[in-house]
Amino acid sequence: MSDAALQARRNVLRRGLKPAVFMLCLVPLVLLVARGFANDLSANPVEFIIRTLGDWALRFLLLALAVTPLRLATGWNEVARLRRMLGLFAFTYVVLHLLAYTGLDQGFDFVGLWNDVMKRIYITVGMAAFALLLPLAVTSADAMIRKLGGARWRMLHRLAYPAGVLAVIHYFLMIKAGYQQPTVYAVILAVLLGVRLVKRA
Amino acid sequence: MLIHAKKASDAASHEITPESVYLNRRGFMAGAAAVAVGGFAGNAGAAVLPAANGAGAFENLKQGYRKLGEKDQVSTYEAISGYNNYYEFGTSKSDPAANAKNFKPMPWTIKVDGLCAKPGTIAIEDLLKPHTLEDRIYRHRCVEAWSMVIPWVGVPLAEVVKQFEPLGSAKYIAFETIVRPEEMPGQRSARILPWPYIEGLRLDEANHPLAILAVGIYGKTLLNQNGAPLRLVAPWKYGFKNVKSIVRISFTEQQPKNTWQVMAPDEYGFYANVNPHVDHPRWSQATERRIGSGNVLSAFEARRTTLMFNGYQEEVGQLYAGMDLTRYY
Ligand code: HEM
């Protein structure tokens, strides 16, 4: 293959990467909706919906946090272009998770929700994680990066780290017994954050 | 499946399921308004155990307690048997149905010990033989703030207690679940709960007519994931009191240390009476989500108000007269 042809192929791949990943990120949501139409959401649909969305929120958050370590480890610089999208998908699933809880479970009873935030520690911690992600979503546009300046923007977006930690704690706190699942996420998160510490040291 | 006050004869054909046939035959179809209480259906006789793990159906059940509220729809067999907290088989709600297939509920013996005149080891058939099996329909309220409605088959616990002649010094009754890590994968990890699972009742609670030892659901023997072959049902308490697959019954003077109380004493007490006024740190107990209708659209239904003693206040309230239920939760 000629250089030009190789370059053209690379361009197609480059251009195709983001849309392809975008479609992949929608798959969990589409599957959830499909299961809803198939009347296949377990005996407790509300819980099933909340938990599925919570699981994917956490997974996308970890995927977003995995981008930089992956780039450092493989030298595949293209991947950096996926970071913002993965982060925004994490936020989208968090919002849907929160919406399922507020709407389906609590019937938009905001007094009840406030009581929950104050009284139930795993909800408090979940809300704190959400509060940390909110400014990141708001400042995700290019214009905001320019406005804040790269250094400050990067500073701000380090909030993703404590948000990840709080999300995992949130998961631990909601469980009665048997901590295998959140332990797996905790280990992955520790590795992803640990890589950054090691790199800096 | 809708179970309003309509006869199977006017149900659309797709609504006629084995479950609706059972409920109709047993007179469970109507709400509280049209309830016929008491009386025998057929020749109720000595308890006989048909094939285990849901394979066999009971004959000649006595018609037992069946008082329900207007909006209490019996949960589907699929929900009752597919959404379970039975950590011996795993911690997720779908684990028990998936992992309980290799469990062997037969043959089964129960060890009876402690402060009683007739201790010993007894086969489940002999334990049940002197009694008449009844069908009963109870609300089931989990401490996680969801609830179902379950058509049980069982015998009054009080009659079983009497059979072993507890001594005057016996104040409590303790129950133990079997330990069989080879058949119960959850028990291979001691980090989930300390095994065996232990529960207990005050003796006067055990003697209350609503408390039963259950051996079936929907007229069939208990499925393994539902606690086969023998489990407790005390419908005014949170579900975790209803200890499953019982192999030991002890009469004691001291209050038994039930497993969840040992695990987290600030979250779970000994009594575990359903009480909308005393919150669990993780779940408000004021409301509950009724599940098990088999319809995803139930996701859009509002939560319901939880009733004191799960709606059995009239029946069991006097057991706790004068007690501070905030302290004894
Ligand atoms: C960064 C934000 C958040 C993440 C990543 C997250 C993630 C999770 C995860 C992974 C679970 C467990 C799912 C499972 O068991 O499979 C969960 C459960 C749950 N979360 Fe969140 N969550 C977040 C924020 C929130 C917020 C703000 C609320 C509500 C105010 C909330 C309410 C809940 C509830 C109610 C459950 C289910 C509890 C149950 O079913 O017993 N979460 N979440």
Coordinates of C-alpha atoms and ligand atoms in Angstrom, one line a residue:
Chain A
M1 CA 0.0 0.0 0.0
S2 CA 1.2 3.5 -0.8
D3 CA 1.9 6.0 1.9
A4 CA -1.1 8.0 0.7
A5 CA -3.4 5.0 0.9
L6 CA -2.1 4.2 4.4
Q7 CA -2.7 7.7 5.5
A8 CA -6.2 7.6 4.1
R9 CA -6.9 4.5 5.9
R10 CA -5.6 5.9 9.1
N11 CA -7.9 8.9 8.6
V12 CA -10.9 6.8 8.2
L13 CA -10.0 4.9 11.4
R14 CA -9.5 8.2 13.1
R15 CA -12.7 9.7 12.0
G16 CA -14.5 6.4 12.7
L17 CA -13.2 5.9 16.2
K18 CA -15.4 8.5 18.0
P19 CA -18.7 7.7 16.3
A20 CA -18.1 4.0 16.9
V21 CA -17.3 4.4 20.6
F22 CA -20.3 6.7 20.9
M23 CA -22.6 4.0 19.5
L24 CA -21.0 1.4 21.9
C25 CA -21.6 3.7 24.9
L26 CA -25.3 3.7 24.0
V27 CA -25.6 0.0 24.0
P28 CA -26.2 -0.5 27.7
L29 CA -29.0 2.0 27.6
V30 CA -30.6 0.5 24.5
L31 CA -30.4 -3.0 26.1
L32 CA -32.1 -1.7 29.2
V33 CA -34.9 -0.2 27.2
A34 CA -35.2 -3.3 25.2
R35 CA -35.5 -5.4 28.3
G36 CA -38.2 -3.1 29.5
F37 CA -40.2 -3.6 26.4
A38 CA -39.7 -7.4 26.8
N39 CA -41.1 -7.2 30.3
D40 CA -37.7 -8.6 31.5
L41 CA -36.6 -6.3 34.4
S42 CA -36.7 -8.8 37.2
A43 CA -39.4 -8.9 39.9
N44 CA -38.3 -5.5 41.0
P45 CA -38.0 -3.3 37.9
V46 CA -37.3 0.0 39.8
E47 CA -34.3 -1.6 41.6
F48 CA -33.1 -3.2 38.4
I49 CA -33.2 0.1 36.5
I50 CA -31.5 2.0 39.2
R51 CA -28.8 -0.6 39.7
T52 CA -28.1 -1.1 36.0
L53 CA -27.7 2.6 35.4
G54 CA -25.5 2.9 38.6
D55 CA -23.3 0.1 37.4
W56 CA -22.8 1.7 34.0
A57 CA -22.2 5.1 35.5
L58 CA -19.4 3.7 37.6
R59 CA -18.0 1.7 34.6
F60 CA -17.9 4.7 32.4
L61 CA -16.3 6.8 35.1
L62 CA -13.6 4.2 35.4
L63 CA -13.2 4.0 31.6
A64 CA -12.7 7.7 31.5
L65 CA -10.1 7.5 34.2
A66 CA -8.4 4.6 32.3
V67 CA -7.7 6.7 29.2
T68 CA -4.6 8.5 30.4
P69 CA -3.0 5.3 31.9
L70 CA -3.8 3.5 28.7
R71 CA -2.2 6.2 26.6
L72 CA 0.9 6.2 28.8
A73 CA 1.2 2.4 28.7
T74 CA 0.7 1.9 25.0
G75 CA 1.7 5.2 23.4
W76 CA -1.7 5.1 21.6
N77 CA -2.3 8.9 21.6
E78 CA -5.5 8.7 19.7
V79 CA -7.3 7.4 22.7
A80 CA -7.0 10.7 24.5
R81 CA -9.7 12.0 22.1
L82 CA -12.2 9.6 23.8
R83 CA -11.7 10.9 27.3
R84 CA -14.2 13.7 27.3
M85 CA -16.9 11.5 25.6
L86 CA -16.4 8.7 28.1
G87 CA -16.6 11.2 30.9
L88 CA -19.8 12.7 29.5
F89 CA -21.3 9.3 29.2
A90 CA -20.4 8.6 32.8
F91 CA -22.3 11.8 33.7
T92 CA -25.2 10.8 31.5
Y93 CA -25.6 7.5 33.2
V94 CA -25.3 9.1 36.6
V95 CA -28.0 11.6 35.7
L96 CA -30.3 8.7 34.5
H97 CA -29.4 6.8 37.7
L98 CA -30.3 9.8 39.8
L99 CA -33.4 10.4 37.7
A100 CA -34.6 6.8 38.1
Y101 CA -34.2 7.1 41.8
T102 CA -35.8 10.5 42.2
G103 CA -38.6 9.8 39.7
L104 CA -39.4 6.1 39.6
D105 CA -38.6 5.3 43.2
Q106 CA -39.4 8.5 45.1
G107 CA -42.1 9.8 42.7
F108 CA -40.3 13.2 42.5
D109 CA -41.0 13.7 46.2
F110 CA -38.2 16.2 46.8
V111 CA -38.8 16.4 50.6
G112 CA -38.4 12.7 50.8
L113 CA -35.3 12.9 48.7
W114 CA -33.8 15.6 50.9
N115 CA -34.5 13.4 53.9
D116 CA -32.8 10.6 52.2
V117 CA -29.7 12.7 51.4
M118 CA -29.5 13.8 55.0
K119 CA -30.3 10.4 56.6
R120 CA -29.0 7.6 54.4
I121 CA -25.3 7.7 54.2
Y122 CA -24.9 5.9 50.9
I123 CA -27.3 8.4 49.3
T124 CA -25.3 11.3 50.9
V125 CA -22.1 9.9 49.4
G126 CA -23.8 9.3 46.0
M127 CA -25.0 12.9 46.0
A128 CA -21.5 14.2 46.9
A129 CA -20.1 12.2 43.9
F130 CA -22.7 13.7 41.7
A131 CA -21.9 17.2 43.0
L132 CA -18.3 16.7 42.0
L133 CA -19.1 15.6 38.5
L134 CA -21.5 18.4 37.8
P135 CA -18.9 21.2 37.3
L136 CA -16.9 18.8 35.0
A137 CA -19.9 18.3 32.8
V138 CA -20.7 22.0 32.7
T139 CA -17.1 22.9 31.7
S140 CA -16.7 20.1 29.2
A141 CA -17.2 22.3 26.1
D142 CA -14.1 23.6 24.2
A143 CA -15.2 27.2 24.9
M144 CA -15.0 26.5 28.6
I145 CA -11.5 25.1 28.3
R146 CA -10.4 28.3 26.5
K147 CA -12.2 30.4 29.1
L148 CA -10.7 28.7 32.1
G149 CA -7.3 28.2 30.6
G150 CA -5.8 24.7 30.2
A151 CA -4.0 24.6 33.6
R152 CA -7.1 25.6 35.6
W153 CA -9.3 23.4 33.5
R154 CA -7.1 20.4 34.2
M155 CA -7.0 21.2 37.9
L156 CA -10.7 21.4 38.0
H157 CA -11.1 18.1 36.1
R158 CA -9.0 16.3 38.7
L159 CA -12.3 16.3 40.7
A160 CA -13.0 13.1 38.7
Y161 CA -10.6 11.3 41.1
P162 CA -12.5 12.0 44.3
A163 CA -15.7 11.5 42.5
G164 CA -14.6 8.0 41.6
V165 CA -13.6 7.3 45.1
L166 CA -16.9 8.5 46.4
A167 CA -18.8 6.4 43.8
V168 CA -17.0 3.3 45.0
I169 CA -17.7 4.1 48.7
H170 CA -21.3 4.7 47.7
Y171 CA -21.4 1.2 46.3
F172 CA -19.9 -0.4 49.4
L173 CA -22.3 1.5 51.7
M174 CA -25.4 0.3 50.0
I175 CA -24.5 -3.4 50.4
K176 CA -25.6 -5.5 53.4
A177 CA -23.1 -8.3 53.0
G178 CA -20.9 -9.8 50.3
Y179 CA -18.5 -7.2 49.0
Q180 CA -16.9 -8.9 46.0
Q181 CA -18.4 -6.6 43.3
P182 CA -17.4 -3.2 44.8
T183 CA -14.1 -4.7 45.8
V184 CA -13.3 -5.3 42.1
Y185 CA -14.2 -1.7 41.2
A186 CA -12.1 -0.4 44.2
V187 CA -9.1 -2.4 43.0
I188 CA -9.4 -1.1 39.4
L189 CA -9.8 2.5 40.7
A190 CA -6.8 2.1 43.0
V191 CA -4.7 1.0 40.1
L192 CA -5.9 3.9 37.8
L193 CA -5.2 6.5 40.5
G194 CA -2.0 4.8 41.6
V195 CA -0.6 5.0 38.1
R196 CA -0.9 8.8 38.3
L197 CA 0.9 9.0 41.6
V198 CA 3.7 6.8 40.5
K199 CA 4.1 8.8 37.3
R200 CA 4.4 12.0 39.2
A201 CA 6.8 10.7 41.8
Chain B
M1 CA -51.6 -11.3 35.7
L2 CA -54.5 -9.5 37.4
I3 CA -56.1 -11.0 40.4
H4 CA -59.1 -8.8 41.1
A5 CA -62.4 -10.0 42.3
K6 CA -63.2 -11.9 39.2
K7 CA -63.7 -15.6 38.6
A8 CA -61.4 -17.6 36.3
S9 CA -64.4 -18.1 34.1
D10 CA -64.5 -14.5 33.1
A11 CA -60.7 -14.2 32.7
A12 CA -59.2 -13.9 29.3
S13 CA -57.6 -17.1 28.3
H14 CA -54.0 -15.7 28.6
E15 CA -54.7 -14.9 32.2
I16 CA -55.6 -18.4 33.1
T17 CA -52.3 -19.7 34.4
P18 CA -51.6 -22.5 36.8
E19 CA -51.2 -19.8 39.5
S20 CA -54.6 -18.2 38.8
V21 CA -56.2 -21.6 38.8
Y22 CA -54.7 -22.4 42.2
L23 CA -55.7 -19.1 43.7
N24 CA -59.2 -19.4 42.3
R25 CA -59.6 -23.0 43.5
R26 CA -58.4 -22.0 47.0
G27 CA -60.8 -19.1 47.1
F28 CA -57.9 -16.6 47.0
M29 CA -59.1 -14.6 44.0
A30 CA -61.2 -12.0 45.8
G31 CA -59.9 -9.1 47.8
A32 CA -60.7 -8.7 51.5
A33 CA -64.3 -7.8 50.9
A34 CA -65.4 -11.1 49.6
V35 CA -63.3 -13.3 51.9
A36 CA -64.7 -16.5 53.3
V37 CA -62.8 -17.3 56.4
G38 CA -62.2 -20.6 58.0
G39 CA -63.9 -23.9 57.1
F40 CA -62.4 -27.0 55.6
A41 CA -61.9 -27.6 51.9
G42 CA -62.3 -31.3 51.3
N43 CA -61.0 -33.8 53.8
A44 CA -58.2 -32.0 55.4
G45 CA -56.1 -34.7 57.0
A46 CA -52.7 -35.5 58.4
A47 CA -49.9 -33.7 56.6
V48 CA -48.3 -35.6 53.8
L49 CA -45.2 -34.3 52.0
P50 CA -45.3 -34.7 48.2
A51 CA -42.2 -34.6 45.9
A52 CA -39.7 -32.0 47.0
N53 CA -38.5 -28.7 45.4
G54 CA -41.8 -27.6 43.9
A55 CA -42.3 -30.9 42.1
G56 CA -45.3 -32.1 44.1
A57 CA -48.6 -30.6 45.0
F58 CA -50.4 -30.8 48.4
E59 CA -53.8 -32.5 48.6
N60 CA -56.6 -31.6 51.0
L61 CA -55.3 -28.4 52.4
K62 CA -57.3 -26.8 55.2
Q63 CA -58.5 -23.3 54.3
G64 CA -56.5 -21.0 56.5
Y65 CA -56.0 -17.3 57.2
R66 CA -56.5 -15.1 54.1
K67 CA -57.3 -11.6 55.1
L68 CA -55.9 -9.1 52.6
G69 CA -56.3 -5.4 51.7
E70 CA -58.0 -4.2 48.6
K71 CA -54.7 -3.6 46.8
D72 CA -53.0 -6.7 47.9
Q73 CA -52.5 -8.7 44.7
V74 CA -50.9 -12.1 45.1
S75 CA -47.4 -12.1 43.7
T76 CA -46.5 -14.3 40.7
Y77 CA -44.8 -17.6 41.3
E78 CA -42.0 -16.4 39.1
A79 CA -41.4 -13.4 41.3
I80 CA -41.6 -15.3 44.5
S81 CA -39.2 -18.0 43.3
G82 CA -36.9 -15.8 41.3
Y83 CA -36.2 -12.8 43.6
N84 CA -34.8 -14.1 46.9
N85 CA -32.6 -13.1 49.8
Y86 CA -31.0 -16.4 50.7
Y87 CA -27.3 -15.7 51.2
E88 CA -26.4 -19.3 51.6
F89 CA -26.9 -19.5 47.8
G90 CA -25.3 -16.1 47.0
T91 CA -26.0 -12.4 47.7
S92 CA -27.8 -11.2 44.6
K93 CA -31.5 -11.7 44.3
S94 CA -31.2 -14.0 41.3
D95 CA -28.5 -16.2 42.9
P96 CA -30.7 -18.5 45.0
A97 CA -32.8 -19.5 42.0
A98 CA -29.6 -20.1 39.9
N99 CA -27.6 -21.9 42.6
A100 CA -30.1 -23.9 44.6
K101 CA -30.7 -26.6 42.0
N102 CA -28.3 -29.1 43.6
F103 CA -29.6 -28.7 47.1
K104 CA -31.2 -31.9 48.5
P105 CA -34.2 -31.1 50.8
M106 CA -35.0 -34.8 51.2
P107 CA -34.5 -36.7 53.4
W108 CA -34.6 -34.2 56.2
T109 CA -34.4 -34.3 59.9
I110 CA -34.7 -31.7 62.6
K111 CA -32.8 -31.7 65.8
V112 CA -34.9 -30.4 68.7
D113 CA -33.1 -29.6 71.9
G114 CA -32.9 -27.3 74.9
L115 CA -35.6 -26.7 77.5
C116 CA -38.3 -29.1 76.5
A117 CA -39.6 -32.4 77.7
K118 CA -39.4 -34.2 74.3
P119 CA -36.0 -33.4 72.7
G120 CA -34.6 -35.5 70.0
T121 CA -34.1 -35.8 66.3
I122 CA -37.2 -36.1 64.2
A123 CA -37.8 -36.6 60.5
I124 CA -39.8 -33.9 58.8
E125 CA -42.6 -36.3 58.0
D126 CA -43.0 -37.2 61.7
L127 CA -42.8 -33.5 62.7
L128 CA -45.7 -32.7 60.4
K129 CA -47.7 -35.9 60.8
P130 CA -49.8 -34.8 63.8
H131 CA -50.8 -31.6 62.1
T132 CA -53.1 -30.3 59.4
L133 CA -51.6 -28.4 56.6
E134 CA -53.3 -25.1 55.7
D135 CA -53.0 -22.6 52.9
R136 CA -52.5 -19.1 54.1
I137 CA -51.9 -15.8 52.4
Y138 CA -49.7 -13.2 53.9
R139 CA -48.0 -10.0 53.0
H140 CA -44.2 -10.4 53.1
R141 CA -42.2 -7.2 54.0
C142 CA -38.4 -7.2 53.5
V143 CA -36.2 -4.9 55.6
E144 CA -35.0 -3.6 52.3
A145 CA -38.4 -1.9 51.9
W146 CA -40.0 -4.1 49.2
S147 CA -42.9 -6.4 49.7
M148 CA -44.9 -9.2 48.1
V149 CA -48.0 -11.2 48.8
I150 CA -47.4 -15.0 49.2
P151 CA -49.7 -17.9 49.3
W152 CA -48.1 -20.3 51.8
V153 CA -48.7 -23.8 52.8
G154 CA -47.8 -24.7 56.4
V155 CA -48.8 -25.6 59.9
P156 CA -49.2 -23.3 62.9
L157 CA -45.9 -23.0 64.8
A158 CA -47.8 -23.1 68.1
E159 CA -48.9 -26.7 67.5
V160 CA -45.4 -27.8 66.7
V161 CA -44.1 -26.1 69.8
K162 CA -46.7 -27.9 71.9
Q163 CA -45.6 -31.2 70.5
F164 CA -42.2 -30.9 72.1
E165 CA -43.5 -29.7 75.5
P166 CA -41.3 -26.7 76.3
L167 CA -40.5 -26.4 80.1
G168 CA -41.7 -23.5 82.1
S169 CA -38.2 -22.0 82.0
A170 CA -38.2 -21.8 78.2
K171 CA -38.7 -18.2 77.2
Y172 CA -37.4 -18.3 73.6
I173 CA -37.2 -20.5 70.6
A174 CA -34.2 -20.5 68.3
F175 CA -33.9 -21.9 64.8
E176 CA -30.9 -22.8 62.7
T177 CA -30.5 -23.2 59.0
I178 CA -28.6 -26.2 57.6
V179 CA -24.9 -25.8 56.8
R180 CA -23.9 -27.6 53.6
P181 CA -21.2 -25.7 51.8
E182 CA -21.1 -28.4 49.1
E183 CA -24.6 -27.6 48.1
M184 CA -24.8 -24.0 49.2
P185 CA -22.1 -22.0 47.4
G186 CA -22.6 -18.9 49.6
Q187 CA -21.5 -20.9 52.6
R188 CA -18.1 -21.5 51.1
S189 CA -17.3 -17.9 52.0
A190 CA -17.3 -17.1 55.7
R191 CA -17.1 -13.4 54.8
I192 CA -20.7 -13.2 53.7
L193 CA -22.3 -14.2 57.0
P194 CA -21.3 -16.4 59.9
W195 CA -22.9 -19.7 59.4
P196 CA -25.2 -21.2 60.4
Y197 CA -27.9 -18.6 60.1
I198 CA -29.7 -18.3 63.4
E199 CA -33.1 -16.7 64.2
G200 CA -35.3 -16.7 67.2
L201 CA -38.7 -15.7 68.6
R202 CA -40.0 -15.1 72.0
L203 CA -42.1 -18.1 73.0
D204 CA -45.3 -16.1 73.1
E205 CA -44.5 -14.9 69.6
A206 CA -43.9 -18.4 68.4
N207 CA -47.3 -19.4 69.9
H208 CA -49.1 -16.6 68.1
P209 CA -51.6 -18.1 65.6
L210 CA -50.2 -16.1 62.7
A211 CA -46.7 -17.8 63.0
I212 CA -46.4 -20.8 60.8
L213 CA -43.8 -23.3 59.8
A214 CA -44.1 -23.3 56.0
V215 CA -43.5 -26.3 53.7
G216 CA -45.1 -24.9 50.5
I217 CA -46.0 -22.0 48.2
Y218 CA -48.8 -22.0 45.6
G219 CA -49.9 -25.4 46.8
K220 CA -46.6 -27.0 45.9
T221 CA -43.6 -28.0 48.1
L222 CA -41.2 -25.2 48.7
L223 CA -38.6 -24.6 46.1
N224 CA -35.0 -24.9 47.3
Q225 CA -34.5 -21.1 46.9
N226 CA -37.6 -20.5 49.1
G227 CA -36.2 -22.4 52.0
A228 CA -37.1 -26.0 51.4
P229 CA -38.2 -28.1 53.0
L230 CA -39.2 -26.2 56.1
R231 CA -39.1 -22.5 57.1
L232 CA -40.5 -20.0 59.4
V233 CA -43.1 -17.4 58.4
A234 CA -44.0 -14.6 60.9
P235 CA -45.7 -12.1 58.7
W236 CA -45.6 -9.1 61.1
K237 CA -41.8 -9.2 61.1
Y238 CA -39.2 -8.3 58.4
G239 CA -38.4 -11.1 56.1
F240 CA -35.0 -11.9 57.5
K241 CA -36.7 -13.3 60.6
N242 CA -38.2 -16.1 58.5
V243 CA -35.3 -18.5 58.7
K244 CA -35.1 -21.1 55.9
S245 CA -34.2 -24.8 55.7
I246 CA -34.5 -25.3 59.4
V247 CA -32.5 -28.2 60.9
R248 CA -32.5 -27.3 64.5
I249 CA -35.1 -25.9 67.0
S250 CA -33.9 -25.1 70.5
F251 CA -35.9 -23.9 73.5
T252 CA -33.9 -21.4 75.5
E253 CA -34.0 -19.2 78.5
Q254 CA -31.7 -16.6 77.0
Q255 CA -32.6 -14.5 74.0
P256 CA -31.0 -16.1 70.9
K257 CA -28.4 -14.0 69.1
N258 CA -29.9 -13.8 65.6
T259 CA -27.4 -13.6 62.7
W260 CA -28.2 -10.1 61.5
Q261 CA -28.1 -8.7 64.9
V262 CA -24.6 -10.1 65.4
M263 CA -23.6 -8.7 62.0
A264 CA -24.8 -5.1 62.6
P265 CA -26.5 -4.6 66.0
D266 CA -27.3 -0.9 65.2
E267 CA -29.2 -1.9 62.1
Y268 CA -31.0 -5.1 63.0
G269 CA -32.5 -6.0 66.4
F270 CA -34.0 -9.2 67.8
Y271 CA -37.6 -8.3 67.3
A272 CA -37.5 -6.9 63.7
N273 CA -41.2 -6.1 63.8
V274 CA -42.3 -4.2 60.7
N275 CA -42.5 -0.6 62.0
P276 CA -42.9 2.4 59.7
H277 CA -41.7 4.7 62.5
V278 CA -38.3 3.2 63.1
D279 CA -36.0 3.7 60.2
H280 CA -33.1 1.4 59.2
P281 CA -30.0 3.5 58.4
R282 CA -30.1 2.5 54.8
W283 CA -33.8 2.3 54.1
S284 CA -36.6 4.5 55.3
Q285 CA -39.2 2.1 56.6
A286 CA -42.1 4.5 56.2
T287 CA -42.9 3.3 52.7
E288 CA -42.4 0.2 50.7
R289 CA -42.4 -0.9 47.0
R290 CA -44.8 -3.6 46.2
I291 CA -43.2 -5.9 43.7
G292 CA -44.0 -9.2 42.0
S293 CA -46.9 -8.2 39.8
G294 CA -44.9 -9.5 36.8
N295 CA -45.4 -6.2 34.9
V296 CA -42.7 -3.7 34.2
L297 CA -45.2 -0.9 34.3
S298 CA -45.4 -1.4 38.1
A299 CA -42.2 0.7 38.0
F300 CA -44.4 3.7 37.6
E301 CA -46.5 2.9 40.7
A302 CA -45.9 5.0 43.8
R303 CA -44.5 3.4 46.9
R304 CA -47.1 2.5 49.5
T305 CA -47.3 3.4 53.1
T306 CA -45.9 0.6 55.3
L307 CA -48.4 -0.5 57.9
M308 CA -47.5 -1.1 61.6
F309 CA -46.7 -4.8 62.1
N310 CA -47.1 -5.1 58.4
G311 CA -50.9 -4.6 58.7
Y312 CA -51.2 -7.3 61.4
Q313 CA -51.4 -4.9 64.4
E314 CA -54.9 -6.0 65.3
E315 CA -53.7 -9.6 65.6
V316 CA -50.2 -9.2 67.2
G317 CA -50.2 -5.7 68.8
Q318 CA -50.9 -7.0 72.3
L319 CA -47.7 -9.1 72.2
Y320 CA -45.8 -5.8 72.5
A321 CA -48.1 -3.8 74.8
G322 CA -46.0 -1.3 76.9
M323 CA -42.7 -2.1 75.0
D324 CA -40.6 0.7 73.6
L325 CA -40.4 -0.4 70.0
T326 CA -37.8 2.2 69.2
R327 CA -35.5 0.5 71.6
Y328 CA -36.5 -3.0 70.9
Y329 CA -36.4 -2.8 67.1
Ligands
HEM1 C1 -21.1 9.4 40.6 C2 -22.3 9.2 41.0 C3 -22.9 7.8 41.2 C4 -22.4 6.6 40.8 C5 -21.2 6.2 40.0 C6 -23.3 5.6 41.4 C7 -23.1 4.2 41.2 C8 -23.9 3.3 41.8 C9 -23.7 1.8 41.8 C10 -22.5 1.2 41.1 C11 -24.6 1.2 42.5 C12 -24.8 -0.3 42.7 C13 -25.4 -0.9 41.6 C14 -25.5 -2.4 41.8 O1 -25.8 -2.9 43.0 O2 -25.4 -3.2 40.9 C15 -25.6 2.3 42.9 C16 -26.7 2.0 43.6 C17 -27.6 3.0 44.0 N1 -27.4 4.4 43.9 FE1 -25.9 5.3 43.0 N2 -24.3 6.2 42.0 C18 -24.1 7.5 42.0 C19 -24.8 8.5 42.5 C20 -26.1 8.3 43.1 C21 -27.0 9.3 43.6 C22 -26.7 10.8 43.4 C23 -28.1 8.7 44.1 C24 -29.3 9.2 44.7 C25 -29.5 10.4 45.2 C26 -27.8 7.3 44.0 C27 -28.7 6.3 44.5 C28 -28.5 5.0 44.4 C29 -29.5 4.0 44.8 C30 -30.9 4.3 45.4 C31 -28.9 2.8 44.6 C32 -29.5 1.4 44.7 C33 -29.7 1.0 46.1 C34 -30.5 -0.3 46.2 O3 -31.0 -0.8 45.2 O4 -30.7 -0.8 47.3 N3 -26.6 7.1 43.4 N4 -25.1 3.5 42.5

